[in-house]
Amino acid sequence: MALPVRAGALRALVKEISVDAGKPLVVGGARELAAVLRRELGRDAKPGAVRGGDEPKGGAVYLYVLGREPNEEDELALKRARRARVPIVAVVTGPVADNLTIPYVLATDVVRVGAGEGFPLDEIARAIAGRLGEEAAPLAARIPRLRRAVADGLVAAFARRNGIVGAAVFVPGADLPVLALNELRLVLRLEQAYGLEIDPRERLPEIAAVLAAGVGMRALARELLDLVPVAGWAVKGAVAYAGTRALGEAALLRLEAAPGGH
């Protein structure tokens, strides 16, 4: 049986994912609060992975902390991030948190913290993961505190993506290469987030397992279509979604159980 993914496409995928610019998480804003957040996120992180300051240029994401209405200095820092094309996630604390609007930051990228509450690290990690998408994986490799949120986001995003592909492609067999490549991309991104080297020779067992799973899911979809010929698009989409999610969650369980996985 021919492989669902061409060797050239696989090489290009591995090469793309292997490129890691080593950009840090930059934490700026209210100095004392930013220092606390930087310390908490930087626990067990690699040297240089989390840095402070109000110069966002060169960062993977700019995490900006506010405990009051933004002043001119805050606006200038956020504007620099916007000009440097550095994604911004804002953390707003204290009494102003509920209604504060922050320039240059989307409402969906704001984490609000009530007065007297500690930083919700899981929520902040999810906001960073949502803002960066796949690009959060190399950052999570260096900052363990981000890993689970990034991994959960990747699994959910790729499952949705494959569910759409499975439902939308009507030519028999035409969806398999796309589904398989997305599944490979998911597993390799998960392994990258957990600090594993993206080397095809090292990752060959996982690659083979993913390709075999893709073929198996396609066979299952064909059998279900024989049983439910009406609304076949829904069946294909559901199988693609569920199969991709199961594949990602299995990979995540393996990575979490490995030494140093947390």
Coordinates of C-alpha atoms in Angstrom, one line a residue:
M1 CA 0.0 0.0 0.0
A2 CA 1.3 3.4 -0.9
L3 CA 2.0 5.8 1.9
P4 CA -0.7 8.5 2.3
V5 CA 2.0 11.2 2.7
R6 CA 4.8 11.7 0.2
A7 CA 8.4 11.6 1.5
G8 CA 9.0 15.1 0.2
A9 CA 6.0 16.4 2.1
L10 CA 7.2 14.7 5.2
R11 CA 10.7 16.1 4.9
A12 CA 9.3 19.6 4.4
L13 CA 7.2 19.2 7.5
V14 CA 10.0 18.1 9.6
K15 CA 12.3 20.9 8.3
E16 CA 9.6 23.5 9.0
I17 CA 8.9 22.3 12.6
S18 CA 12.6 22.0 13.3
V19 CA 13.2 25.7 12.7
D20 CA 13.2 27.3 16.2
A21 CA 14.3 30.9 16.5
G22 CA 14.5 30.5 20.3
K23 CA 12.4 33.6 20.9
P24 CA 11.6 34.3 24.6
L25 CA 8.4 35.1 26.5
V26 CA 8.7 38.8 27.4
V27 CA 6.9 39.9 30.5
G28 CA 6.5 43.7 30.9
G29 CA 4.2 46.2 32.5
A30 CA 3.8 46.9 36.3
R31 CA 7.3 46.2 37.6
E32 CA 6.5 44.4 40.8
L33 CA 3.6 42.4 39.4
A34 CA 5.5 41.6 36.2
A35 CA 8.5 40.3 38.3
V36 CA 6.2 37.9 40.3
L37 CA 4.6 36.6 37.1
R38 CA 7.9 36.2 35.4
R39 CA 9.3 34.2 38.3
E40 CA 6.2 31.9 38.4
L41 CA 6.2 31.2 34.7
G42 CA 10.0 30.8 34.6
R43 CA 10.1 28.0 37.1
D44 CA 12.2 25.1 35.5
A45 CA 12.4 27.1 32.3
K46 CA 15.5 27.1 30.2
P47 CA 17.9 30.1 30.7
G48 CA 16.7 33.1 28.7
A49 CA 13.3 31.6 27.9
V50 CA 11.5 34.2 30.1
R51 CA 12.8 37.8 30.2
G52 CA 11.5 41.0 31.6
G53 CA 11.4 44.6 30.3
D54 CA 9.3 46.9 28.2
E55 CA 11.1 46.2 25.0
P56 CA 9.0 43.5 23.2
K57 CA 11.1 43.3 20.0
G58 CA 12.5 39.8 19.4
G59 CA 10.0 38.1 21.7
A60 CA 7.7 35.2 20.8
V61 CA 4.9 36.9 22.8
Y62 CA 4.6 40.0 25.0
L63 CA 2.8 39.3 28.3
Y64 CA 1.9 42.7 29.7
V65 CA 0.7 43.2 33.3
L66 CA -1.5 46.1 34.3
G67 CA -2.8 47.0 37.8
R68 CA -4.4 50.4 36.8
E69 CA -5.6 52.4 33.8
P70 CA -2.9 52.3 31.0
N71 CA -0.8 55.5 31.0
E72 CA 1.3 56.9 28.2
E73 CA 4.2 54.6 29.0
D74 CA 2.0 51.5 28.8
E75 CA 0.6 52.6 25.5
L76 CA 4.0 53.2 24.0
A77 CA 5.2 49.7 25.1
L78 CA 2.2 48.1 23.6
K79 CA 2.5 50.1 20.5
R80 CA 6.2 48.9 20.1
A81 CA 5.0 45.3 20.3
R82 CA 2.3 46.0 17.7
R83 CA 4.9 47.6 15.4
A84 CA 7.4 44.7 15.9
R85 CA 4.6 42.2 15.1
V86 CA 4.9 40.6 18.5
P87 CA 1.7 39.0 19.7
I88 CA 0.3 40.5 22.9
V89 CA -1.5 38.9 25.9
A90 CA -2.5 41.3 28.7
V91 CA -3.0 40.4 32.3
V92 CA -5.1 43.0 34.2
T93 CA -5.3 42.8 38.0
G94 CA -7.1 44.6 40.8
P95 CA -10.3 46.7 40.9
V96 CA -9.9 47.9 37.3
A97 CA -9.8 44.4 35.9
D98 CA -13.5 44.0 35.0
N99 CA -14.1 46.9 32.6
L100 CA -10.6 48.0 31.5
T101 CA -10.0 48.4 27.8
I102 CA -6.4 48.0 26.7
P103 CA -5.1 49.6 23.5
Y104 CA -3.6 47.3 20.9
V105 CA -4.9 44.2 22.6
L106 CA -7.9 42.1 21.5
A107 CA -10.5 41.5 24.2
T108 CA -10.0 37.8 23.7
D109 CA -6.3 38.2 24.7
V110 CA -6.9 39.7 28.1
V111 CA -6.8 37.7 31.3
R112 CA -8.6 39.5 34.2
V113 CA -7.6 38.9 37.8
G114 CA -9.8 40.0 40.7
A115 CA -8.4 42.0 43.6
G116 CA -6.5 39.9 46.1
E117 CA -6.3 36.9 43.7
G118 CA -3.1 35.2 42.6
F119 CA -2.1 34.9 39.0
P120 CA -4.2 32.2 37.2
L121 CA -1.2 30.6 35.6
D122 CA -3.3 28.0 33.7
E123 CA -5.6 30.6 32.3
I124 CA -2.6 32.8 31.3
A125 CA -1.0 29.7 29.6
R126 CA -4.1 29.0 27.7
A127 CA -4.3 32.6 26.5
I128 CA -0.7 32.4 25.3
A129 CA -1.4 29.1 23.6
G130 CA -4.5 30.5 21.9
R131 CA -2.7 33.6 20.7
L132 CA 0.3 31.8 19.3
G133 CA -1.3 28.6 17.9
E134 CA 1.3 26.2 16.6
E135 CA 4.1 28.7 17.3
A136 CA 3.5 28.1 21.0
A137 CA 5.1 24.7 20.7
P138 CA 8.8 25.8 20.6
L139 CA 8.1 28.2 23.4
A140 CA 6.6 25.5 25.6
A141 CA 9.7 23.3 25.0
R142 CA 11.6 25.9 27.0
I143 CA 8.9 26.8 29.5
P144 CA 7.4 23.7 31.1
R145 CA 4.6 25.8 32.7
L146 CA 3.1 26.3 29.3
R147 CA 3.2 22.7 28.0
R148 CA -0.1 21.3 29.0
A149 CA -2.1 24.3 27.9
V150 CA -0.2 24.4 24.5
A151 CA -0.7 20.6 24.1
D152 CA -4.5 20.8 24.8
G153 CA -4.8 23.7 22.4
L154 CA -3.0 21.8 19.6
V155 CA -5.1 18.7 20.0
A156 CA -8.4 20.6 19.9
A157 CA -7.3 22.8 17.0
F158 CA -6.1 19.9 14.8
A159 CA -9.1 17.7 15.6
R160 CA -11.4 20.6 14.5
R161 CA -9.3 21.1 11.4
N162 CA -9.4 17.4 10.4
G163 CA -13.1 17.3 11.1
I164 CA -13.7 20.1 8.6
V165 CA -11.5 18.4 6.0
G166 CA -13.2 15.0 6.5
A167 CA -16.6 16.6 6.0
A168 CA -15.7 18.9 3.1
V169 CA -13.8 16.6 0.8
F170 CA -16.1 14.5 -1.3
V171 CA -13.7 12.8 -3.7
P172 CA -13.0 9.3 -2.3
G173 CA -9.5 9.0 -0.9
A174 CA -8.6 12.6 -1.6
D175 CA -8.8 13.6 2.0
L176 CA -6.4 11.0 3.3
P177 CA -3.1 12.8 2.5
V178 CA -4.4 16.0 4.1
L179 CA -5.7 14.2 7.2
A180 CA -2.5 12.2 7.6
L181 CA -0.3 15.2 7.2
N182 CA -2.3 17.1 9.8
E183 CA -2.0 14.2 12.2
L184 CA 1.7 14.0 11.7
R185 CA 2.0 17.7 12.2
L186 CA 0.0 17.5 15.5
V187 CA 2.2 14.7 16.9
L188 CA 5.4 16.4 15.9
R189 CA 4.3 19.7 17.4
L190 CA 3.3 17.9 20.7
E191 CA 6.7 16.3 20.8
Q192 CA 8.4 19.6 20.1
A193 CA 6.4 21.2 23.0
Y194 CA 7.7 18.5 25.3
G195 CA 11.3 19.2 24.3
L196 CA 11.9 16.2 22.0
E197 CA 14.3 16.5 19.1
I198 CA 12.4 16.6 15.8
D199 CA 14.7 14.1 14.0
P200 CA 12.9 11.7 11.5
R201 CA 15.3 8.9 12.5
E202 CA 14.4 9.4 16.2
R203 CA 10.7 9.9 15.5
L204 CA 10.2 7.0 12.9
P205 CA 8.1 4.8 15.2
E206 CA 5.7 7.7 15.9
I207 CA 5.5 8.6 12.3
A208 CA 4.8 5.0 11.2
A209 CA 2.1 4.7 13.9
V210 CA 0.4 8.0 12.8
L211 CA 0.3 6.9 9.2
A212 CA -1.1 3.5 10.1
A213 CA -3.8 5.2 12.3
G214 CA -4.7 7.4 9.4
V215 CA -5.2 4.5 7.1
G216 CA -7.2 2.7 9.8
M217 CA -9.5 5.7 10.3
R218 CA -10.1 5.9 6.6
A219 CA -11.1 2.2 6.5
L220 CA -13.5 2.8 9.4
A221 CA -15.1 5.7 7.7
R222 CA -15.7 3.6 4.6
E223 CA -17.4 0.9 6.6
L224 CA -19.6 3.5 8.4
L225 CA -20.6 5.0 5.1
D226 CA -21.9 1.6 3.9
L227 CA -24.1 1.5 7.0
V228 CA -25.1 5.2 6.9
P229 CA -25.1 6.3 3.2
V230 CA -27.1 9.4 4.0
A231 CA -25.2 12.4 5.5
G232 CA -21.9 10.7 4.6
W233 CA -20.2 14.1 5.1
A234 CA -21.2 14.1 8.7
V235 CA -19.9 10.6 9.3
K236 CA -16.6 11.4 7.6
G237 CA -16.2 14.6 9.6
A238 CA -17.0 12.9 12.9
V239 CA -14.5 10.0 12.3
A240 CA -11.8 12.4 11.3
Y241 CA -12.4 14.6 14.3
A242 CA -12.6 11.8 16.8
G243 CA -9.7 9.9 15.4
T244 CA -7.4 13.0 15.4
R245 CA -8.4 13.9 19.0
A246 CA -7.8 10.3 20.1
L247 CA -4.4 10.2 18.4
G248 CA -3.4 13.5 20.0
E249 CA -4.6 12.5 23.5
A250 CA -2.7 9.2 23.3
A251 CA 0.5 11.0 22.3
L252 CA 0.0 13.5 25.1
L253 CA -0.5 10.7 27.7
R254 CA 2.8 9.1 26.5
L255 CA 4.6 12.4 26.7
E256 CA 3.3 13.3 30.1
A257 CA 4.3 9.8 31.4
A258 CA 7.8 10.1 30.1
P259 CA 10.6 11.3 32.4
G260 CA 10.6 15.1 32.5
G261 CA 7.3 15.3 30.8
H262 CA 5.7 17.7 33.3

